[in-house]
Amino acid sequence: MTTQHVSVLPQETLESLAPQPGQTMVDGTLGGGGHTRQLADAVRPDGKVISLDADPRALSRCRGLLEGLPVELVHSNFRELRTLVEEHAWPLFDGILLDLGISSDQLADSGRGFSFLDEGPLDLRFDDAKGESASDLLNRLTERELADTIYKYGEERASRRIARTIVQRRQATMNWTSLQLAELVASVVPRSTKNPIHPATRTFQALRIAVNGELDALELALRDFPNLLKPGGRFAIISFHSLEDRLVKHAFRDNPRLKVTHRKPIRPTDAEIAANPRSRSSRLRVAIRLDDGDIEKQPFINAPKRSEWHR
Ligand SMILES: C[S@@+](CC[C@H](N)C(=O)[O-])C[C@H]1O[C@@H](n2cnc3c(N)ncnc32)[C@H](O)[C@@H]1O
């Protein structure tokens, strides 16, 4: 098997994580294995990369591609990393990478609904053995809940109109397909001349984030992963939309155990965008784990995440 995925910000990510021979790194989002390969090349012969993906197909694809490299592949959501560390008694890591969202391989897999240009069942799960598909979500949520989901995770201003049309249409449609949803959204959201993205982009993003619990996983990672790093260890996150980038920016800045390396996110060069248009919206943020001796007594370490405040 091969991969179509071209890693974004490859050089910048490598320089930011600065892997050295003998180190142990975690790639929480294996995808097509490009970043894992770079890290594994840098830490060998004695180091290793532990690479996770929630999508079992990403692991099957990479197994052959990464043969001979010091890589341990684990089928898991990265939200489980802390549990895995406890179960396997893994020591603290030298670096952790998250390259969020979906890969080009997932986008090309028309049986899963990730692309609104190809016909296929509207599933949108990284792991179709777990949780609820996007089609089931569309059939289950109330009109209000649908509108809120599309607004919150897609920042889609036409969310109410889209939700109303979905609810009107769902008597006739039980098993939604990607093209049905894309056409429905296009029929209620006018194409903007200023913004050339497909009108269904934001709705698909919202449903994908919802079915995979993507922002919850990221919040958990932002809270837990700094504690899984050695002092001097690096945490690098590549995000693709402002919802994720905002969470990363604030969590890095507010964590007393972290020192942010760049005030502004690292962006792809024009040459990279021309060669790999998918990189256009990528933003890399990096933070270094401080030595506990460098930290003044702080009440915020391990603070509960926002959604747990009032429980
Ligand atoms: C953008 S791709 C990663 C590409 C990879 N860095 C490369 O160089 O090929 C994102 C991958 O992360 C996986 N993923 C997204 N969120 C995840 C999560 N919470 N836990 C585990 N895997 C996740 C997706 O299934 C997808 O394969």
GROMACS .gro file of C-alpha atoms and ligand atoms in nm:
model
  338
    1MET     CA    1   0.000   0.000   0.000
    2THR     CA    2   0.113   0.356  -0.062
    3THR     CA    3   0.009   0.692   0.072
    4GLN     CA    4  -0.103   1.003  -0.114
    5HIS     CA    5  -0.051   1.224   0.190
    6VAL     CA    6   0.221   1.488   0.170
    7SER     CA    7   0.330   1.599   0.518
    8VAL     CA    8   0.289   1.970   0.584
    9LEU     CA    9   0.566   2.191   0.725
   10PRO     CA   10   0.809   1.897   0.720
   11GLN     CA   11   1.132   2.089   0.774
   12GLU     CA   12   0.981   2.332   1.024
   13THR     CA   13   0.833   2.047   1.227
   14LEU     CA   14   1.162   1.860   1.235
   15GLU     CA   15   1.355   2.169   1.340
   16SER     CA   16   1.098   2.250   1.607
   17LEU     CA   17   1.103   1.906   1.765
   18ALA     CA   18   1.482   1.875   1.718
   19PRO     CA   19   1.490   1.493   1.759
   20GLN     CA   20   1.829   1.344   1.853
   21PRO     CA   21   1.964   0.987   1.829
   22GLY     CA   22   1.845   0.778   2.123
   23GLN     CA   23   1.538   0.989   2.200
   24THR     CA   24   1.177   0.872   2.232
   25MET     CA   25   0.917   1.073   2.047
   26VAL     CA   26   0.542   1.036   2.007
   27ASP     CA   27   0.356   1.106   1.685
   28GLY     CA   28  -0.007   1.118   1.794
   29THR     CA   29  -0.138   1.146   1.437
   30LEU     CA   30   0.043   0.895   1.215
   31GLY     CA   31  -0.165   0.958   0.896
   32GLY     CA   32   0.051   0.868   0.595
   33GLY     CA   33   0.357   0.829   0.818
   34GLY     CA   34   0.565   1.115   0.671
   35HIS     CA   35   0.642   1.296   0.997
   36THR     CA   36   0.692   0.964   1.178
   37ARG     CA   37   0.950   0.863   0.918
   38GLN     CA   38   1.143   1.189   0.963
   39LEU     CA   39   1.143   1.151   1.340
   40ALA     CA   40   1.241   0.783   1.324
   41ASP     CA   41   1.533   0.862   1.091
   42ALA     CA   42   1.658   1.120   1.339
   43VAL     CA   43   1.631   0.911   1.659
   44ARG     CA   44   1.776   0.586   1.530
   45PRO     CA   45   1.950   0.355   1.597
   46ASP     CA   46   1.870   0.355   1.970
   47GLY     CA   47   1.567   0.583   1.993
   48LYS     CA   48   1.210   0.517   1.890
   49VAL     CA   49   0.889   0.677   1.774
   50ILE     CA   50   0.555   0.567   1.916
   51SER     CA   51   0.294   0.651   1.652
   52LEU     CA   52  -0.078   0.650   1.714
   53ASP     CA   53  -0.375   0.680   1.484
   54ALA     CA   54  -0.744   0.640   1.557
   55ASP     CA   55  -0.793   0.515   1.200
   56PRO     CA   56  -0.698   0.146   1.165
   57ARG     CA   57  -0.648   0.197   0.788
   58ALA     CA   58  -0.370   0.449   0.852
   59LEU     CA   59  -0.186   0.185   1.053
   60SER     CA   60  -0.232  -0.087   0.789
   61ARG     CA   61  -0.102   0.152   0.524
   62CYS     CA   62   0.204   0.257   0.723
   63ARG     CA   63   0.305  -0.087   0.849
   64GLY     CA   64   0.485  -0.170   0.522
   65LEU     CA   65   0.598   0.186   0.453
   66LEU     CA   66   0.783   0.219   0.784
   67GLU     CA   67   0.934  -0.129   0.794
   68GLY     CA   68   1.288  -0.134   0.929
   69LEU     CA   69   1.249   0.192   1.121
   70PRO     CA   70   1.230   0.210   1.501
   71VAL     CA   71   0.856   0.280   1.509
   72GLU     CA   72   0.592   0.130   1.737
   73LEU     CA   73   0.248   0.161   1.576
   74VAL     CA   74  -0.049   0.180   1.810
   75HIS     CA   75  -0.415   0.185   1.707
   76SER     CA   76  -0.550   0.443   1.948
   77ASN     CA   77  -0.700   0.785   1.976
   78PHE     CA   78  -0.433   1.018   2.115
   79ARG     CA   79  -0.673   1.108   2.392
   80GLU     CA   80  -0.574   0.766   2.538
   81LEU     CA   81  -0.201   0.846   2.548
   82ARG     CA   82  -0.189   0.907   2.921
   83THR     CA   83  -0.359   0.570   2.987
   84LEU     CA   84  -0.118   0.398   2.746
   85VAL     CA   85   0.178   0.552   2.929
   86GLU     CA   86   0.047   0.415   3.259
   87GLU     CA   87  -0.029   0.070   3.115
   88HIS     CA   88   0.309   0.031   2.940
   89ALA     CA   89   0.511   0.221   3.205
   90TRP     CA   90   0.660   0.433   2.925
   91PRO     CA   91   0.909   0.691   3.055
   92LEU     CA   92   0.870   1.063   2.987
   93PHE     CA   93   0.904   1.160   2.618
   94ASP     CA   94   1.148   1.393   2.442
   95GLY     CA   95   0.885   1.523   2.203
   96ILE     CA   96   0.521   1.492   2.104
   97LEU     CA   97   0.372   1.586   1.766
   98LEU     CA   98   0.005   1.631   1.675
   99ASP     CA   99  -0.081   1.707   1.311
  100LEU     CA  100  -0.456   1.746   1.343
  101GLY     CA  101  -0.747   1.670   1.112
  102ILE     CA  102  -0.759   1.426   0.824
  103SER     CA  103  -0.508   1.294   0.572
  104SER     CA  104  -0.529   1.297   0.194
  105ASP     CA  105  -0.570   0.918   0.212
  106GLN     CA  106  -0.888   0.956   0.415
  107LEU     CA  107  -1.013   1.227   0.179
  108ALA     CA  108  -0.954   0.997  -0.119
  109ASP     CA  109  -1.138   0.706   0.043
  110SER     CA  110  -1.484   0.764  -0.103
  111GLY     CA  111  -1.648   0.498   0.113
  112ARG     CA  112  -1.617   0.723   0.417
  113GLY     CA  113  -1.775   1.053   0.318
  114PHE     CA  114  -1.480   1.284   0.396
  115SER     CA  115  -1.490   1.442   0.051
  116PHE     CA  116  -1.798   1.635  -0.051
  117LEU     CA  117  -1.694   1.592  -0.415
  118ASP     CA  118  -1.719   1.210  -0.417
  119GLU     CA  119  -2.029   1.002  -0.360
  120GLY     CA  120  -2.018   0.770  -0.059
  121PRO     CA  121  -2.190   0.697   0.271
  122LEU     CA  122  -2.169   0.995   0.507
  123ASP     CA  123  -1.971   0.834   0.786
  124LEU     CA  124  -1.685   1.076   0.875
  125ARG     CA  125  -1.549   0.866   1.163
  126PHE     CA  126  -1.175   0.805   1.192
  127ASP     CA  127  -1.264   0.463   1.334
  128ASP     CA  128  -1.591   0.328   1.201
  129ALA     CA  129  -1.603   0.063   1.475
  130LYS     CA  130  -1.659   0.333   1.737
  131GLY     CA  131  -1.932   0.589   1.798
  132GLU     CA  132  -2.198   0.723   1.568
  133SER     CA  133  -2.169   0.802   1.194
  134ALA     CA  134  -2.244   1.151   1.064
  135SER     CA  135  -2.551   1.011   0.886
  136ASP     CA  136  -2.690   0.881   1.218
  137LEU     CA  137  -2.605   1.212   1.384
  138LEU     CA  138  -2.803   1.401   1.116
  139ASN     CA  139  -3.102   1.177   1.184
  140ARG     CA  140  -3.080   1.196   1.564
  141LEU     CA  141  -3.019   1.562   1.653
  142THR     CA  142  -3.299   1.815   1.688
  143GLU     CA  143  -3.300   2.107   1.445
  144ARG     CA  144  -3.163   2.332   1.720
  145GLU     CA  145  -2.883   2.090   1.810
  146LEU     CA  146  -2.789   2.050   1.444
  147ALA     CA  147  -2.776   2.426   1.394
  148ASP     CA  148  -2.565   2.471   1.707
  149THR     CA  149  -2.322   2.195   1.602
  150ILE     CA  150  -2.278   2.340   1.253
  151TYR     CA  151  -2.231   2.689   1.394
  152LYS     CA  152  -1.998   2.594   1.679
  153TYR     CA  153  -1.765   2.355   1.493
  154GLY     CA  154  -1.798   2.498   1.142
  155GLU     CA  155  -1.839   2.868   1.222
  156GLU     CA  156  -2.107   2.853   0.951
  157ARG     CA  157  -2.333   3.158   0.952
  158ALA     CA  158  -2.607   2.980   0.755
  159SER     CA  159  -2.625   2.702   1.017
  160ARG     CA  160  -2.996   2.757   1.098
  161ARG     CA  161  -3.102   2.742   0.732
  162ILE     CA  162  -2.892   2.430   0.675
  163ALA     CA  163  -3.032   2.259   0.987
  164ARG     CA  164  -3.390   2.341   0.885
  165THR     CA  165  -3.339   2.195   0.537
  166ILE     CA  166  -3.174   1.879   0.677
  167VAL     CA  167  -3.469   1.822   0.910
  168GLN     CA  168  -3.720   1.880   0.625
  169ARG     CA  169  -3.531   1.637   0.404
  170ARG     CA  170  -3.467   1.360   0.654
  171GLN     CA  171  -3.809   1.196   0.627
  172ALA     CA  172  -3.703   1.093   0.279
  173THR     CA  173  -3.337   1.029   0.358
  174MET     CA  174  -3.229   0.777   0.617
  175ASN     CA  175  -2.883   0.688   0.490
  176TRP     CA  176  -2.719   1.016   0.398
  177THR     CA  177  -2.443   1.028   0.140
  178SER     CA  178  -2.171   1.289   0.100
  179LEU     CA  179  -2.313   1.427  -0.227
  180GLN     CA  180  -2.667   1.451  -0.086
  181LEU     CA  181  -2.543   1.664   0.200
  182ALA     CA  182  -2.307   1.870  -0.019
  183GLU     CA  183  -2.591   1.946  -0.265
  184LEU     CA  184  -2.833   2.030   0.015
  185VAL     CA  185  -2.585   2.276   0.168
  186ALA     CA  186  -2.503   2.427  -0.172
  187SER     CA  187  -2.875   2.481  -0.232
  188VAL     CA  188  -2.909   2.699   0.080
  189VAL     CA  189  -2.563   2.860   0.109
  190PRO     CA  190  -2.480   3.085  -0.182
  191ARG     CA  191  -2.132   3.051  -0.327
  192SER     CA  192  -1.927   3.351  -0.222
  193THR     CA  193  -1.726   3.534  -0.485
  194LYS     CA  194  -1.486   3.659  -0.215
  195ASN     CA  195  -1.429   3.317  -0.063
  196PRO     CA  196  -1.390   3.044  -0.324
  197ILE     CA  197  -1.423   2.747  -0.084
  198HIS     CA  198  -1.702   2.498  -0.154
  199PRO     CA  199  -2.017   2.600   0.040
  200ALA     CA  200  -2.027   2.261   0.215
  201THR     CA  201  -1.671   2.288   0.354
  202ARG     CA  202  -1.773   2.428   0.692
  203THR     CA  203  -2.066   2.190   0.742
  204PHE     CA  204  -1.850   1.884   0.669
  205GLN     CA  205  -1.582   2.015   0.904
  206ALA     CA  206  -1.841   2.065   1.179
  207LEU     CA  207  -1.989   1.716   1.147
  208ARG     CA  208  -1.645   1.553   1.133
  209ILE     CA  209  -1.535   1.738   1.448
  210ALA     CA  210  -1.858   1.637   1.621
  211VAL     CA  211  -1.856   1.264   1.539
  212ASN     CA  212  -1.487   1.226   1.629
  213GLY     CA  213  -1.495   1.447   1.940
  214GLU     CA  214  -1.192   1.625   1.792
  215LEU     CA  215  -1.189   1.934   2.011
  216ASP     CA  216  -1.238   1.730   2.330
  217ALA     CA  217  -0.940   1.514   2.233
  218LEU     CA  218  -0.731   1.825   2.169
  219GLU     CA  219  -0.831   1.986   2.501
  220LEU     CA  220  -0.738   1.668   2.684
  221ALA     CA  221  -0.402   1.654   2.505
  222LEU     CA  222  -0.330   2.018   2.586
  223ARG     CA  223  -0.398   1.947   2.951
  224ASP     CA  224  -0.217   1.612   2.987
  225PHE     CA  225   0.069   1.597   2.738
  226PRO     CA  226   0.295   1.864   2.892
  227ASN     CA  227   0.312   1.635   3.196
  228LEU     CA  228   0.427   1.344   2.977
  229LEU     CA  229   0.734   1.535   2.853
  230LYS     CA  230   1.082   1.545   3.005
  231PRO     CA  231   1.205   1.889   3.104
  232GLY     CA  232   1.332   2.034   2.776
  233GLY     CA  233   1.091   1.807   2.582
  234ARG     CA  234   0.899   1.967   2.297
  235PHE     CA  235   0.529   1.971   2.212
  236ALA     CA  236   0.445   2.062   1.850
  237ILE     CA  237   0.093   2.097   1.713
  238ILE     CA  238  -0.011   2.162   1.354
  239SER     CA  239  -0.368   2.283   1.321
  240PHE     CA  240  -0.581   2.369   1.019
  241HIS     CA  241  -0.855   2.597   1.144
  242SER     CA  242  -0.899   2.877   1.390
  243LEU     CA  243  -1.100   2.674   1.645
  244GLU     CA  244  -0.805   2.442   1.701
  245ASP     CA  245  -0.538   2.709   1.673
  246ARG     CA  246  -0.711   2.926   1.934
  247LEU     CA  247  -0.721   2.637   2.182
  248VAL     CA  248  -0.353   2.560   2.124
  249LYS     CA  249  -0.245   2.922   2.149
  250HIS     CA  250  -0.420   2.981   2.481
  251ALA     CA  251  -0.332   2.647   2.639
  252PHE     CA  252   0.038   2.688   2.554
  253ARG     CA  253   0.044   3.044   2.678
  254ASP     CA  254  -0.145   2.969   3.002
  255ASN     CA  255   0.046   2.654   3.104
  256PRO     CA  256   0.320   2.746   3.352
  257ARG     CA  257   0.507   2.428   3.261
  258LEU     CA  258   0.549   2.540   2.900
  259LYS     CA  259   0.758   2.802   2.727
  260VAL     CA  260   0.633   2.898   2.383
  261THR     CA  261   0.910   2.908   2.121
  262HIS     CA  262   0.750   3.158   1.877
  263ARG     CA  263   0.489   3.420   1.958
  264LYS     CA  264   0.328   3.377   1.613
  265PRO     CA  265   0.251   3.038   1.457
  266ILE     CA  266   0.487   2.904   1.192
  267ARG     CA  267   0.318   2.915   0.848
  268PRO     CA  268   0.405   2.738   0.523
  269THR     CA  269   0.612   2.923   0.264
  270ASP     CA  270   0.461   3.024  -0.071
  271ALA     CA  271   0.668   2.748  -0.232
  272GLU     CA  272   0.516   2.486  -0.001
  273ILE     CA  273   0.163   2.614  -0.065
  274ALA     CA  274   0.224   2.598  -0.441
  275ALA     CA  275   0.357   2.242  -0.417
  276ASN     CA  276   0.103   2.123  -0.159
  277PRO     CA  277  -0.212   2.341  -0.157
  278ARG     CA  278  -0.345   2.145   0.142
  279SER     CA  279  -0.077   2.315   0.355
  280ARG     CA  280  -0.232   2.659   0.294
  281SER     CA  281  -0.419   2.684   0.624
  282SER     CA  282  -0.165   2.499   0.841
  283ARG     CA  283  -0.019   2.663   1.150
  284LEU     CA  284   0.251   2.511   1.368
  285ARG     CA  285   0.286   2.606   1.734
  286VAL     CA  286   0.563   2.472   1.954
  287ALA     CA  287   0.627   2.480   2.328
  288ILE     CA  288   0.910   2.348   2.546
  289ARG     CA  289   0.850   2.174   2.879
  290LEU     CA  290   1.021   2.367   3.157
  291ASP     CA  291   1.217   2.211   3.439
  292ASP     CA  292   1.000   2.207   3.755
  293GLY     CA  293   1.272   2.414   3.917
  294ASP     CA  294   1.197   2.688   3.664
  295ILE     CA  295   0.833   2.707   3.763
  296GLU     CA  296   0.714   2.926   4.042
  297LYS     CA  297   0.438   2.775   4.253
  298GLN     CA  298   0.133   2.790   4.028
  299PRO     CA  299  -0.228   2.709   4.109
  300PHE     CA  300  -0.316   2.628   3.747
  301ILE     CA  301  -0.120   2.308   3.687
  302ASN     CA  302  -0.367   2.032   3.596
  303ALA     CA  303  -0.654   2.280   3.608
  304PRO     CA  304  -0.980   2.122   3.489
  305LYS     CA  305  -1.075   2.183   3.129
  306ARG     CA  306  -1.333   2.453   3.063
  307SER     CA  307  -1.623   2.207   3.016
  308GLU     CA  308  -1.561   2.064   3.368
  309TRP     CA  309  -1.561   2.392   3.557
  310HIS     CA  310  -1.914   2.391   3.692
  311ARG     CA  311  -1.969   2.022   3.752
  312LIG     C1  312  -0.318   1.531   0.893
  312LIG     S1  313  -0.311   1.359   0.915
  312LIG     C2  314  -0.149   1.333   0.977
  312LIG     C3  315  -0.045   1.325   0.868
  312LIG     C4  316   0.091   1.284   0.915
  312LIG     N1  317   0.149   1.381   1.004
  312LIG     C5  318   0.185   1.260   0.796
  312LIG     O1  319   0.292   1.318   0.792
  312LIG     O2  320   0.149   1.179   0.711
  312LIG     C6  321  -0.407   1.336   1.060
  312LIG     C7  322  -0.420   1.191   1.105
  312LIG     O3  323  -0.448   1.195   1.243
  312LIG     C8  324  -0.550   1.105   1.275
  312LIG     N2  325  -0.618   1.162   1.390
  312LIG     C9  326  -0.688   1.277   1.399
  312LIG     N3  327  -0.730   1.296   1.524
  312LIG    C10  328  -0.684   1.190   1.597
  312LIG    C11  329  -0.695   1.154   1.734
  312LIG     N4  330  -0.762   1.229   1.822
  312LIG     N5  331  -0.631   1.042   1.775
  312LIG    C12  332  -0.560   0.967   1.686
  312LIG     N6  333  -0.551   0.994   1.555
  312LIG    C13  334  -0.611   1.106   1.512
  312LIG    C14  335  -0.635   1.094   1.150
  312LIG     O4  336  -0.699   0.969   1.146
  312LIG    C15  337  -0.531   1.112   1.039
  312LIG     O5  338  -0.483   0.987   0.997
   0.00000   0.00000   0.00000
